[in-house]
Amino acid sequence: MSKIFNEITTVVAATLILAALSACGEKEFYNDEQYRKECYIVSGDNNIFGQEYTYGENATGFLSIYLSGSTPVDNPVTVTLRQADHYLKDYNQSVNGSAFENYVELLPANCYQVESWSTVVTADNSYTLFPIKVNIDNLDPDKRYFLPLEIASVSDYQYSATKNYVLFQIYMKNAYATTKTDTYYQMTGNTLDLLAEGETWEESSPGSSPTAFNATKRMTPLSENSVRILPGTQQSTEKTFVTQRSLRLTITDEIYQNPVIGDDGLPTGQTYPVNIVKVEPLNEGSGCVQVRQAYDGTDQETGNLLYSYFNPEDKKFTLNYCYRMPSDKSGSKDTWHKVKEIMERLDY
């Protein structure tokens, strides 16, 4: 009986010793392997990280570089980046294949500035910011621009095998729209078709009332104070259509005292300041939209000018204009679409 008891005691003791050794080994692995320091660049799917830049500013955006692990950094760690164009080529080929029209472009060298390609993770921190100054004024809002960067070296520890590079995407914005997401405005208004021959104007359907509409309208930033829209209720994302039919809205510094209209539909004698908006074709030439200012009444040669403006208080656009495509005709007469629209941004 004593012999059996001793054997059981020996087995239990051995089991406890093995468990203790195993726990120690797991703890050492836990500390040394699972929580070892590893340097990586913060990014999302396909290693893409985007930053919005504002027109009219030579602004600075930042990449975040982290050192993973549960223990503090013992000494400052210097991380050096470099441009790595092959990642952009790989991305285009793997994501877009032969759809070359969808290929993203390399951010032009004259549009960005990196003052230093090295940055330091201090001993009291686990990350550092890598600044990139970008000027978007000469970029095309219809194109996607990436700056591919990779970790060239780390003064201590290792760097990630998968998050060692980033495709830094540039988004463009102004006070009215952004390319980060599609910017939409809720639009209400009306349109009336007019026929013009020389200086003679008439209604396409005499005695008819303007046709009311209620729709959403996409807006694209072009510069610090200009945006692009399609006229009236026209909708399309087809490149040629957008190029030929789009309007450029320029929000000027010119102030117009807009009259306050009472409940009876008459001016109250009060006014409020708004910014005049210039409405013009995005492009000119064969096949492009034609635009002219709108006047009250049918005759668009004389009368009271109907202003287009932006109200900085409620952030609404009120637009009055006439537009036509070169093919818009009725017999020998040109067909013009007289439009009034009020637009309010949906994503504020």
Tab-separated table of N, CA and C in Angstrom, residues 49 54 79 161 308:
chain	number	residue	atom	x	y	z
A	49	PHE	N	-4.121	53.853	-47.100
A	49	PHE	CA	-4.479	54.836	-46.075
A	49	PHE	C	-4.688	56.175	-46.771
A	54	THR	N	-6.884	70.080	-48.501
A	54	THR	CA	-7.769	71.177	-48.878
A	54	THR	C	-7.147	72.041	-49.964
A	79	VAL	N	12.853	55.074	-37.585
A	79	VAL	CA	12.229	54.370	-38.706
A	79	VAL	C	12.416	55.219	-39.960
A	161	ALA	N	6.091	41.935	-42.051
A	161	ALA	CA	6.278	41.401	-43.400
A	161	ALA	C	5.105	41.752	-44.311
A	308	SER	N	-27.406	84.201	-59.215
A	308	SER	CA	-27.039	82.923	-58.596
A	308	SER	C	-26.143	83.240	-57.415
